């Protein structure tokens, strides 16, 4: 299983990696811990189990270190700077400042991939509002399925997290994408998931299934197609099977593989 604790983290910037929605995505890992630090322990996580469960924000990487590393990659060809990495990026208390810094140094739009669990906090919603694109995850229509799939450490219930995304949607001027991961345990919940998406009014919906190696098997294109059809009343619905992937040349393959164990899927 990738994301092992013995790997040392030398660089907080990795990629670019091909992203099915963001093109060539230059990753910034503001946590950069050895082993995954997350507020969830999703059954399908490509990084293996959560080594460091965490629900409180803190500083992991200083802004001066980020500035130093950004200067070194100034000439990279990428479509987005994406805050992601070995865990949940909103756990970094300096995320907002880091977004502003990265955009100003590289002159690229910024995306954040979040599991949504800390969006109940006004500080987190504020930081995310500084990004050009926010990809927020919702994988379950009810509390039981939420606990089964995402195995949260946060105390918030699913409905509180959904309400927080709605609050964010009402204030956010950027592009909000909702990402929904479908696996065997929620494949029959597409209608309820589409109802949640309708309430949240995202700019796009990304219907995913875990194609990268993990503990859970992906659903086939034949199973994903009727799931996607349930979302027909929403705009910009895409599934992982339809997505083109751009060619990329990672800056440092070793650093990239720590965060994206299989680059080309
Ligand atoms: S939220 Fe993301 S990093 Fe955290 S356990 Fe789930 S898939 Fe892995």
Short mmCIF file of N, CA and C in Angstrom, two decimals, residues 56-240:
data_model
loop_
_atom_site.label_atom_id
_atom_site.label_comp_id
_atom_site.label_asym_id
_atom_site.label_seq_id
_atom_site.Cartn_x
_atom_site.Cartn_y
_atom_site.Cartn_z
N UNK A 56 -8.06 19.14 14.21
CA UNK A 56 -7.76 20.55 14.50
C UNK A 56 -6.73 21.05 13.49
N UNK A 57 -6.90 22.29 13.06
CA UNK A 57 -5.95 22.86 12.11
C UNK A 57 -4.64 23.24 12.81
N UNK A 58 -3.54 23.16 12.09
CA UNK A 58 -2.26 23.62 12.62
C UNK A 58 -1.31 23.91 11.46
N UNK A 59 -0.18 24.51 11.78
CA UNK A 59 0.81 24.77 10.72
C UNK A 59 1.74 23.57 10.58
N UNK A 60 1.88 23.09 9.36
CA UNK A 60 2.79 21.98 9.08
C UNK A 60 4.03 22.49 8.35
N UNK A 61 3.79 23.36 7.37
CA UNK A 61 4.86 23.85 6.49
C UNK A 61 4.82 25.38 6.56
N UNK A 62 5.96 26.01 6.74
CA UNK A 62 5.93 27.47 6.84
C UNK A 62 5.77 28.11 5.46
N UNK A 63 5.27 29.34 5.46
CA UNK A 63 5.10 30.05 4.20
C UNK A 63 6.45 30.35 3.56
N UNK A 64 7.47 30.57 4.38
CA UNK A 64 8.79 30.86 3.80
C UNK A 64 9.35 29.63 3.07
N UNK A 65 9.08 28.45 3.61
CA UNK A 65 9.52 27.23 2.89
C UNK A 65 8.74 27.08 1.58
N UNK A 66 7.46 27.36 1.64
CA UNK A 66 6.66 27.28 0.42
C UNK A 66 7.18 28.28 -0.61
N UNK A 67 7.45 29.51 -0.18
CA UNK A 67 7.94 30.55 -1.10
C UNK A 67 9.23 30.10 -1.76
N UNK A 68 10.11 29.51 -0.98
CA UNK A 68 11.40 29.03 -1.48
C UNK A 68 11.19 27.96 -2.56
N UNK A 69 10.32 27.01 -2.28
CA UNK A 69 10.09 25.93 -3.25
C UNK A 69 9.36 26.43 -4.50
N UNK A 70 8.43 27.38 -4.32
CA UNK A 70 7.72 27.92 -5.49
C UNK A 70 8.69 28.61 -6.42
N UNK A 71 9.67 29.30 -5.86
CA UNK A 71 10.66 30.01 -6.69
C UNK A 71 11.41 29.02 -7.58
N UNK A 72 11.66 27.83 -7.04
CA UNK A 72 12.44 26.84 -7.78
C UNK A 72 11.66 26.19 -8.92
N UNK A 73 10.33 26.28 -8.90
CA UNK A 73 9.55 25.62 -9.97
C UNK A 73 8.87 26.63 -10.89
N UNK A 74 9.37 27.84 -10.88
CA UNK A 74 8.69 28.93 -11.58
C UNK A 74 8.39 28.65 -13.05
N UNK A 75 9.26 27.86 -13.69
CA UNK A 75 9.10 27.66 -15.13
C UNK A 75 8.25 26.43 -15.49
N UNK A 76 7.63 25.81 -14.53
CA UNK A 76 6.89 24.58 -14.81
C UNK A 76 5.66 24.87 -15.67
N UNK A 77 5.33 23.89 -16.55
CA UNK A 77 4.12 24.03 -17.37
C UNK A 77 2.98 23.30 -16.67
N UNK A 78 1.98 24.05 -16.27
CA UNK A 78 0.84 23.43 -15.58
C UNK A 78 -0.40 24.28 -15.83
N UNK A 79 -1.57 23.68 -15.61
CA UNK A 79 -2.83 24.41 -15.77
C UNK A 79 -3.35 24.93 -14.44
N UNK A 80 -3.07 24.20 -13.39
CA UNK A 80 -3.52 24.59 -12.05
C UNK A 80 -2.44 24.26 -11.01
N UNK A 81 -2.43 25.07 -9.96
CA UNK A 81 -1.73 24.69 -8.73
C UNK A 81 -2.82 24.04 -7.88
N UNK A 82 -2.58 22.82 -7.43
CA UNK A 82 -3.63 22.11 -6.69
C UNK A 82 -3.15 21.77 -5.29
N UNK A 83 -3.86 22.29 -4.30
CA UNK A 83 -3.54 21.94 -2.91
C UNK A 83 -4.23 20.62 -2.59
N UNK A 84 -3.39 19.60 -2.39
CA UNK A 84 -3.89 18.25 -2.11
C UNK A 84 -2.78 17.56 -1.33
N UNK A 85 -2.40 16.34 -1.69
CA UNK A 85 -1.24 15.72 -1.06
C UNK A 85 -1.60 14.56 -0.15
N UNK A 86 -0.76 14.35 0.87
CA UNK A 86 -0.91 13.18 1.74
C UNK A 86 -1.87 13.52 2.89
N UNK A 87 -3.12 13.78 2.55
CA UNK A 87 -4.10 14.08 3.59
C UNK A 87 -5.03 15.21 3.20
N UNK A 88 -5.66 15.81 4.22
CA UNK A 88 -6.69 16.82 3.99
C UNK A 88 -6.07 18.23 4.07
N UNK A 89 -6.03 18.96 2.97
CA UNK A 89 -5.30 20.24 2.95
C UNK A 89 -5.88 21.33 3.85
N UNK A 90 -7.19 21.28 4.16
CA UNK A 90 -7.72 22.34 5.03
C UNK A 90 -7.25 22.20 6.47
N UNK A 91 -6.58 21.11 6.80
CA UNK A 91 -5.98 20.99 8.15
C UNK A 91 -4.83 21.97 8.33
N UNK A 92 -4.26 22.45 7.23
CA UNK A 92 -3.17 23.44 7.32
C UNK A 92 -3.77 24.81 7.62
N UNK A 93 -3.40 25.37 8.73
CA UNK A 93 -4.00 26.62 9.19
C UNK A 93 -3.58 27.80 8.31
N UNK A 94 -2.48 27.65 7.58
CA UNK A 94 -2.02 28.73 6.69
C UNK A 94 -2.44 28.52 5.23
N UNK A 95 -3.49 27.72 5.02
CA UNK A 95 -3.92 27.42 3.65
C UNK A 95 -4.26 28.69 2.86
N UNK A 96 -5.01 29.59 3.47
CA UNK A 96 -5.42 30.81 2.76
C UNK A 96 -4.23 31.63 2.29
N UNK A 97 -3.27 31.85 3.19
CA UNK A 97 -2.07 32.62 2.81
C UNK A 97 -1.27 31.86 1.75
N UNK A 98 -1.23 30.55 1.88
CA UNK A 98 -0.48 29.73 0.91
C UNK A 98 -1.11 29.81 -0.49
N UNK A 99 -2.43 29.85 -0.55
CA UNK A 99 -3.13 29.97 -1.84
C UNK A 99 -2.73 31.29 -2.51
N UNK A 100 -2.79 32.37 -1.74
CA UNK A 100 -2.47 33.70 -2.28
C UNK A 100 -1.01 33.76 -2.73
N UNK A 101 -0.13 33.18 -1.92
CA UNK A 101 1.30 33.18 -2.24
C UNK A 101 1.57 32.38 -3.53
N UNK A 102 1.02 31.19 -3.61
CA UNK A 102 1.29 30.33 -4.77
C UNK A 102 0.79 30.98 -6.06
N UNK A 103 -0.40 31.58 -5.99
CA UNK A 103 -0.94 32.23 -7.19
C UNK A 103 -0.06 33.39 -7.62
N UNK A 104 0.42 34.17 -6.64
CA UNK A 104 1.21 35.35 -7.01
C UNK A 104 2.59 34.95 -7.54
N UNK A 105 3.18 33.89 -7.04
CA UNK A 105 4.52 33.49 -7.53
C UNK A 105 4.43 32.83 -8.90
N UNK A 106 3.47 31.92 -9.08
CA UNK A 106 3.43 31.15 -10.34
C UNK A 106 2.45 31.71 -11.37
N UNK A 107 1.58 32.61 -10.97
CA UNK A 107 0.64 33.20 -11.92
C UNK A 107 -0.33 32.19 -12.51
N UNK A 108 -0.67 31.17 -11.74
CA UNK A 108 -1.60 30.14 -12.20
C UNK A 108 -2.84 30.12 -11.30
N UNK A 109 -3.97 29.67 -11.83
CA UNK A 109 -5.14 29.52 -10.95
C UNK A 109 -4.92 28.40 -9.93
N UNK A 110 -5.63 28.53 -8.82
CA UNK A 110 -5.43 27.59 -7.70
C UNK A 110 -6.69 26.78 -7.44
N UNK A 111 -6.50 25.48 -7.28
CA UNK A 111 -7.59 24.58 -6.90
C UNK A 111 -7.28 23.95 -5.55
N UNK A 112 -8.31 23.64 -4.79
CA UNK A 112 -8.13 22.89 -3.54
C UNK A 112 -9.05 21.67 -3.58
N UNK A 113 -8.50 20.50 -3.28
CA UNK A 113 -9.31 19.29 -3.16
C UNK A 113 -9.55 19.05 -1.68
N UNK A 114 -10.81 19.08 -1.26
CA UNK A 114 -11.09 18.92 0.16
C UNK A 114 -12.11 17.81 0.40
N UNK A 115 -12.01 17.18 1.57
CA UNK A 115 -13.02 16.17 1.92
C UNK A 115 -14.25 16.83 2.56
N UNK A 116 -14.26 18.16 2.65
CA UNK A 116 -15.41 18.96 3.12
C UNK A 116 -15.61 18.93 4.64
N UNK A 117 -14.89 18.08 5.35
CA UNK A 117 -15.23 17.82 6.76
C UNK A 117 -15.02 19.02 7.67
N UNK A 118 -14.11 19.93 7.28
CA UNK A 118 -13.84 21.08 8.16
C UNK A 118 -14.50 22.36 7.64
N UNK A 119 -15.33 22.22 6.62
CA UNK A 119 -15.99 23.41 6.06
C UNK A 119 -17.03 23.99 7.01
N UNK A 120 -17.33 23.28 8.08
CA UNK A 120 -18.21 23.81 9.13
C UNK A 120 -17.56 25.03 9.79
N UNK A 121 -16.26 25.16 9.68
CA UNK A 121 -15.53 26.29 10.29
C UNK A 121 -15.50 27.50 9.35
N UNK A 122 -15.82 28.67 9.90
CA UNK A 122 -15.81 29.89 9.07
C UNK A 122 -14.40 30.17 8.54
N UNK A 123 -13.38 29.88 9.36
CA UNK A 123 -11.99 30.11 8.93
C UNK A 123 -11.65 29.25 7.71
N UNK A 124 -12.13 28.03 7.70
CA UNK A 124 -11.86 27.13 6.57
C UNK A 124 -12.60 27.63 5.32
N UNK A 125 -13.86 28.02 5.51
CA UNK A 125 -14.62 28.53 4.35
C UNK A 125 -13.95 29.79 3.80
N UNK A 126 -13.44 30.62 4.68
CA UNK A 126 -12.75 31.83 4.21
C UNK A 126 -11.51 31.45 3.38
N UNK A 127 -10.70 30.54 3.90
CA UNK A 127 -9.49 30.14 3.17
C UNK A 127 -9.84 29.56 1.80
N UNK A 128 -10.86 28.70 1.77
CA UNK A 128 -11.25 28.07 0.51
C UNK A 128 -11.78 29.10 -0.48
N UNK A 129 -12.38 30.17 0.05
CA UNK A 129 -12.95 31.18 -0.86
C UNK A 129 -11.87 31.90 -1.65
N UNK A 130 -10.61 31.78 -1.24
CA UNK A 130 -9.51 32.42 -1.95
C UNK A 130 -9.06 31.61 -3.18
N UNK A 131 -9.53 30.38 -3.28
CA UNK A 131 -9.13 29.52 -4.40
C UNK A 131 -10.04 29.77 -5.61
N UNK A 132 -9.52 29.50 -6.80
CA UNK A 132 -10.32 29.65 -8.02
C UNK A 132 -11.28 28.48 -8.20
N UNK A 133 -10.84 27.31 -7.75
CA UNK A 133 -11.67 26.10 -7.86
C UNK A 133 -11.62 25.37 -6.52
N UNK A 134 -12.77 24.95 -6.03
CA UNK A 134 -12.81 24.09 -4.84
C UNK A 134 -13.54 22.81 -5.24
N UNK A 135 -12.87 21.69 -5.03
CA UNK A 135 -13.48 20.40 -5.30
C UNK A 135 -13.82 19.78 -3.95
N UNK A 136 -15.11 19.73 -3.63
CA UNK A 136 -15.55 19.26 -2.31
C UNK A 136 -16.17 17.87 -2.44
N UNK A 137 -15.80 17.01 -1.50
CA UNK A 137 -16.23 15.62 -1.57
C UNK A 137 -17.50 15.37 -0.74
N UNK A 138 -18.43 14.66 -1.33
CA UNK A 138 -19.56 14.07 -0.58
C UNK A 138 -19.75 12.67 -1.18
N UNK A 139 -19.66 11.65 -0.33
CA UNK A 139 -19.75 10.28 -0.84
C UNK A 139 -20.98 9.52 -0.36
N UNK A 140 -21.76 10.15 0.52
CA UNK A 140 -22.85 9.38 1.14
C UNK A 140 -24.10 10.23 1.30
N UNK A 141 -25.27 9.58 1.23
CA UNK A 141 -26.52 10.33 1.40
C UNK A 141 -27.02 10.29 2.85
N UNK A 142 -26.46 9.42 3.67
CA UNK A 142 -26.96 9.30 5.05
C UNK A 142 -25.79 9.01 6.00
N UNK A 143 -26.09 9.18 7.27
CA UNK A 143 -25.05 9.10 8.30
C UNK A 143 -24.36 7.72 8.32
N UNK A 144 -25.15 6.68 8.19
CA UNK A 144 -24.58 5.33 8.29
C UNK A 144 -23.60 5.06 7.14
N UNK A 145 -24.00 5.43 5.94
CA UNK A 145 -23.12 5.21 4.78
C UNK A 145 -21.88 6.11 4.88
N UNK A 146 -22.08 7.34 5.37
CA UNK A 146 -20.96 8.28 5.59
C UNK A 146 -19.91 7.64 6.51
N UNK A 147 -20.39 7.07 7.61
CA UNK A 147 -19.45 6.46 8.58
C UNK A 147 -18.78 5.23 7.98
N UNK A 148 -19.51 4.51 7.17
CA UNK A 148 -18.97 3.29 6.56
C UNK A 148 -17.91 3.60 5.49
N UNK A 149 -18.18 4.61 4.67
CA UNK A 149 -17.26 4.89 3.56
C UNK A 149 -16.11 5.81 4.00
N UNK A 150 -16.45 6.90 4.68
CA UNK A 150 -15.42 7.92 4.99
C UNK A 150 -14.74 7.72 6.34
N UNK A 151 -15.33 6.93 7.23
CA UNK A 151 -14.76 6.63 8.55
C UNK A 151 -14.18 7.90 9.18
N UNK A 152 -15.07 8.89 9.45
CA UNK A 152 -14.60 10.21 9.90
C UNK A 152 -14.08 10.21 11.33
N UNK A 153 -13.11 11.08 11.58
CA UNK A 153 -12.65 11.36 12.94
C UNK A 153 -13.32 12.63 13.46
N UNK A 154 -13.80 13.46 12.55
CA UNK A 154 -14.47 14.70 12.97
C UNK A 154 -15.78 14.37 13.67
N UNK A 155 -16.20 15.29 14.55
CA UNK A 155 -17.43 15.03 15.31
C UNK A 155 -18.68 15.40 14.51
N UNK A 156 -18.50 16.12 13.41
CA UNK A 156 -19.66 16.62 12.66
C UNK A 156 -20.41 15.48 12.00
N UNK A 157 -21.73 15.66 11.95
CA UNK A 157 -22.56 14.71 11.25
C UNK A 157 -22.62 15.11 9.77
N UNK A 158 -22.99 14.17 8.94
CA UNK A 158 -23.02 14.44 7.50
C UNK A 158 -23.89 15.65 7.18
N UNK A 159 -25.05 15.75 7.82
CA UNK A 159 -25.94 16.87 7.51
C UNK A 159 -25.30 18.22 7.84
N UNK A 160 -24.50 18.27 8.88
CA UNK A 160 -23.80 19.52 9.23
C UNK A 160 -22.79 19.88 8.14
N UNK A 161 -22.12 18.87 7.61
CA UNK A 161 -21.13 19.10 6.55
C UNK A 161 -21.83 19.58 5.27
N UNK A 162 -22.96 18.96 4.96
CA UNK A 162 -23.72 19.37 3.77
C UNK A 162 -24.20 20.82 3.93
N UNK A 163 -24.67 21.15 5.14
CA UNK A 163 -25.11 22.54 5.39
C UNK A 163 -23.96 23.52 5.21
N UNK A 164 -22.76 23.11 5.65
CA UNK A 164 -21.58 23.98 5.52
C UNK A 164 -21.21 24.20 4.05
N UNK A 165 -21.33 23.16 3.25
CA UNK A 165 -21.04 23.33 1.81
C UNK A 165 -22.06 24.28 1.19
N UNK A 166 -23.31 24.17 1.64
CA UNK A 166 -24.36 25.05 1.10
C UNK A 166 -24.07 26.51 1.46
N UNK A 167 -23.65 26.71 2.69
CA UNK A 167 -23.29 28.06 3.14
C UNK A 167 -22.14 28.61 2.30
N UNK A 168 -21.17 27.76 2.06
CA UNK A 168 -20.01 28.14 1.24
C UNK A 168 -20.48 28.49 -0.18
N UNK A 169 -21.33 27.67 -0.74
CA UNK A 169 -21.85 27.90 -2.10
C UNK A 169 -22.50 29.28 -2.22
N UNK A 170 -23.23 29.66 -1.18
CA UNK A 170 -23.96 30.93 -1.22
C UNK A 170 -23.01 32.13 -1.25
N UNK A 171 -21.81 31.93 -0.71
CA UNK A 171 -20.87 33.06 -0.63
C UNK A 171 -19.77 33.01 -1.69
N UNK A 172 -19.49 31.84 -2.19
CA UNK A 172 -18.29 31.63 -3.02
C UNK A 172 -18.52 32.06 -4.46
N UNK A 173 -17.55 32.84 -4.99
CA UNK A 173 -17.68 33.34 -6.36
C UNK A 173 -16.94 32.45 -7.37
N UNK A 174 -16.10 31.56 -6.88
CA UNK A 174 -15.31 30.72 -7.78
C UNK A 174 -16.09 29.50 -8.26
N UNK A 175 -15.33 28.54 -8.78
CA UNK A 175 -15.93 27.34 -9.36
C UNK A 175 -15.98 26.23 -8.31
N UNK A 176 -17.20 25.86 -7.93
CA UNK A 176 -17.36 24.79 -6.93
C UNK A 176 -17.72 23.48 -7.63
N UNK A 177 -16.85 22.50 -7.47
CA UNK A 177 -17.14 21.17 -8.01
C UNK A 177 -17.46 20.24 -6.84
N UNK A 178 -18.44 19.40 -7.06
CA UNK A 178 -18.78 18.39 -6.05
C UNK A 178 -18.25 17.07 -6.56
N UNK A 179 -17.42 16.40 -5.77
CA UNK A 179 -16.92 15.10 -6.21
C UNK A 179 -17.57 14.00 -5.39
N UNK A 180 -18.13 13.04 -6.08
CA UNK A 180 -18.80 11.92 -5.41
C UNK A 180 -18.14 10.62 -5.85
N UNK A 181 -17.63 9.89 -4.88
CA UNK A 181 -16.98 8.61 -5.18
C UNK A 181 -18.01 7.50 -5.02
N UNK A 182 -18.21 6.73 -6.06
CA UNK A 182 -19.17 5.62 -5.98
C UNK A 182 -18.42 4.29 -5.90
N UNK A 183 -18.82 3.49 -4.91
CA UNK A 183 -18.28 2.14 -4.74
C UNK A 183 -19.48 1.22 -4.46
N UNK A 184 -19.21 -0.04 -4.16
CA UNK A 184 -20.37 -0.96 -4.03
C UNK A 184 -21.34 -0.52 -2.94
N UNK A 185 -20.84 0.07 -1.85
CA UNK A 185 -21.74 0.37 -0.73
C UNK A 185 -22.65 1.57 -0.96
N UNK A 186 -22.38 2.42 -1.95
CA UNK A 186 -23.30 3.54 -2.21
C UNK A 186 -23.83 3.55 -3.65
N UNK A 187 -23.59 2.46 -4.38
CA UNK A 187 -23.99 2.47 -5.80
C UNK A 187 -25.51 2.55 -5.99
N UNK A 188 -26.26 2.16 -4.97
CA UNK A 188 -27.72 2.23 -5.09
C UNK A 188 -28.30 3.53 -4.53
N UNK A 189 -27.42 4.46 -4.21
CA UNK A 189 -27.87 5.72 -3.59
C UNK A 189 -27.78 6.90 -4.57
N UNK A 190 -27.67 6.63 -5.85
CA UNK A 190 -27.42 7.72 -6.81
C UNK A 190 -28.54 8.77 -6.78
N UNK A 191 -29.78 8.33 -6.64
CA UNK A 191 -30.91 9.28 -6.66
C UNK A 191 -30.77 10.25 -5.47
N UNK A 192 -30.51 9.70 -4.30
CA UNK A 192 -30.37 10.54 -3.08
C UNK A 192 -29.15 11.46 -3.20
N UNK A 193 -28.09 10.93 -3.81
CA UNK A 193 -26.88 11.75 -3.98
C UNK A 193 -27.16 12.89 -4.97
N UNK A 194 -27.93 12.60 -6.00
CA UNK A 194 -28.28 13.66 -6.96
C UNK A 194 -29.14 14.72 -6.29
N UNK A 195 -29.99 14.32 -5.37
CA UNK A 195 -30.83 15.30 -4.64
C UNK A 195 -29.95 16.22 -3.80
N UNK A 196 -28.92 15.65 -3.20
CA UNK A 196 -27.99 16.48 -2.41
C UNK A 196 -27.30 17.48 -3.35
N UNK A 197 -26.85 16.98 -4.49
CA UNK A 197 -26.17 17.86 -5.45
C UNK A 197 -27.10 18.98 -5.91
N UNK A 198 -28.35 18.65 -6.14
CA UNK A 198 -29.32 19.69 -6.57
C UNK A 198 -29.45 20.79 -5.53
N UNK A 199 -29.45 20.39 -4.27
CA UNK A 199 -29.55 21.39 -3.19
C UNK A 199 -28.31 22.28 -3.13
N UNK A 200 -27.15 21.69 -3.44
CA UNK A 200 -25.89 22.43 -3.28
C UNK A 200 -25.55 23.29 -4.51
N UNK A 201 -26.17 23.01 -5.63
CA UNK A 201 -25.97 23.80 -6.85
C UNK A 201 -24.48 24.03 -7.18
N UNK A 202 -23.71 22.98 -7.32
CA UNK A 202 -22.30 23.17 -7.70
C UNK A 202 -22.20 23.59 -9.17
N UNK A 203 -21.03 24.09 -9.56
CA UNK A 203 -20.80 24.42 -10.97
C UNK A 203 -20.58 23.16 -11.78
N UNK A 204 -20.10 22.12 -11.12
CA UNK A 204 -19.95 20.83 -11.80
C UNK A 204 -20.03 19.69 -10.80
N UNK A 205 -20.34 18.52 -11.33
CA UNK A 205 -20.38 17.30 -10.50
C UNK A 205 -19.41 16.30 -11.12
N UNK A 206 -18.54 15.77 -10.30
CA UNK A 206 -17.58 14.78 -10.77
C UNK A 206 -17.95 13.42 -10.18
N UNK A 207 -18.35 12.51 -11.02
CA UNK A 207 -18.74 11.17 -10.56
C UNK A 207 -17.54 10.25 -10.72
N UNK A 208 -17.09 9.77 -9.59
CA UNK A 208 -15.82 9.05 -9.56
C UNK A 208 -16.02 7.61 -9.08
N UNK A 209 -15.03 6.78 -9.34
CA UNK A 209 -14.93 5.45 -8.73
C UNK A 209 -13.44 5.17 -8.63
N UNK A 210 -12.99 4.45 -7.62
CA UNK A 210 -11.53 4.38 -7.38
C UNK A 210 -10.77 3.53 -8.41
N UNK A 211 -10.25 4.20 -9.44
CA UNK A 211 -9.48 3.49 -10.47
C UNK A 211 -8.04 3.25 -10.04
N UNK A 212 -7.57 4.04 -9.08
CA UNK A 212 -6.19 3.82 -8.61
C UNK A 212 -6.20 2.69 -7.58
N UNK A 213 -5.08 1.96 -7.46
CA UNK A 213 -5.05 0.80 -6.55
C UNK A 213 -5.41 1.20 -5.12
N UNK A 214 -6.34 0.47 -4.52
CA UNK A 214 -6.74 0.72 -3.14
C UNK A 214 -7.46 -0.53 -2.64
N UNK A 215 -8.03 -0.44 -1.43
CA UNK A 215 -8.64 -1.62 -0.82
C UNK A 215 -10.03 -1.94 -1.37
N UNK A 216 -10.54 -1.08 -2.25
CA UNK A 216 -11.91 -1.23 -2.73
C UNK A 216 -11.91 -1.33 -4.25
N UNK A 217 -12.77 -2.18 -4.78
CA UNK A 217 -12.81 -2.33 -6.25
C UNK A 217 -13.64 -1.22 -6.89
N UNK A 218 -13.22 -0.75 -8.07
CA UNK A 218 -14.02 0.28 -8.75
C UNK A 218 -15.29 -0.32 -9.35
N UNK A 219 -16.26 0.55 -9.62
CA UNK A 219 -17.45 0.12 -10.36
C UNK A 219 -17.13 0.20 -11.85
N UNK A 220 -17.76 -0.65 -12.62
CA UNK A 220 -17.47 -0.68 -14.07
C UNK A 220 -18.18 0.49 -14.76
N UNK A 221 -17.77 0.81 -16.00
CA UNK A 221 -18.47 1.87 -16.75
C UNK A 221 -19.96 1.56 -16.89
N UNK A 222 -20.33 0.28 -16.98
CA UNK A 222 -21.74 -0.11 -17.13
C UNK A 222 -22.54 0.21 -15.85
N UNK A 223 -21.88 0.17 -14.72
CA UNK A 223 -22.58 0.48 -13.45
C UNK A 223 -22.60 2.00 -13.23
N UNK A 224 -21.54 2.67 -13.66
CA UNK A 224 -21.46 4.13 -13.48
C UNK A 224 -22.45 4.87 -14.39
N UNK A 225 -22.71 4.33 -15.58
CA UNK A 225 -23.59 5.04 -16.55
C UNK A 225 -24.98 5.37 -15.97
N UNK A 226 -25.71 4.40 -15.39
CA UNK A 226 -27.02 4.75 -14.82
C UNK A 226 -26.92 5.65 -13.58
N UNK A 227 -25.81 5.56 -12.87
CA UNK A 227 -25.60 6.47 -11.73
C UNK A 227 -25.52 7.90 -12.27
N UNK A 228 -24.72 8.08 -13.30
CA UNK A 228 -24.55 9.40 -13.92
C UNK A 228 -25.89 9.92 -14.44
N UNK A 229 -26.72 9.03 -14.98
CA UNK A 229 -28.01 9.45 -15.56
C UNK A 229 -28.92 10.08 -14.49
N UNK A 230 -28.77 9.66 -13.24
CA UNK A 230 -29.59 10.24 -12.15
C UNK A 230 -29.31 11.73 -11.95
N UNK A 231 -28.15 12.18 -12.47
CA UNK A 231 -27.74 13.58 -12.28
C UNK A 231 -28.10 14.45 -13.47
N UNK A 232 -29.02 13.98 -14.31
CA UNK A 232 -29.29 14.67 -15.58
C UNK A 232 -29.83 16.09 -15.41
N UNK A 233 -30.40 16.40 -14.25
CA UNK A 233 -30.94 17.76 -14.08
C UNK A 233 -29.85 18.76 -13.69
N UNK A 234 -28.62 18.25 -13.47
CA UNK A 234 -27.52 19.15 -13.06
C UNK A 234 -26.64 19.49 -14.25
N UNK A 235 -25.98 20.66 -14.15
CA UNK A 235 -25.09 21.06 -15.25
C UNK A 235 -23.69 20.47 -15.04
N UNK A 236 -22.97 20.31 -16.14
CA UNK A 236 -21.57 19.87 -16.10
C UNK A 236 -21.33 18.64 -15.23
N UNK A 237 -21.96 17.56 -15.61
CA UNK A 237 -21.73 16.30 -14.89
C UNK A 237 -20.75 15.47 -15.70
N UNK A 238 -19.68 15.03 -15.08
CA UNK A 238 -18.67 14.22 -15.79
C UNK A 238 -18.35 12.99 -14.97
N UNK A 239 -18.04 11.91 -15.64
CA UNK A 239 -17.61 10.72 -14.91
C UNK A 239 -16.13 10.46 -15.20
N UNK A 240 -15.50 9.77 -14.29
CA UNK A 240 -14.07 9.50 -14.41
C UNK A 240 -13.75 8.69 -15.68
#
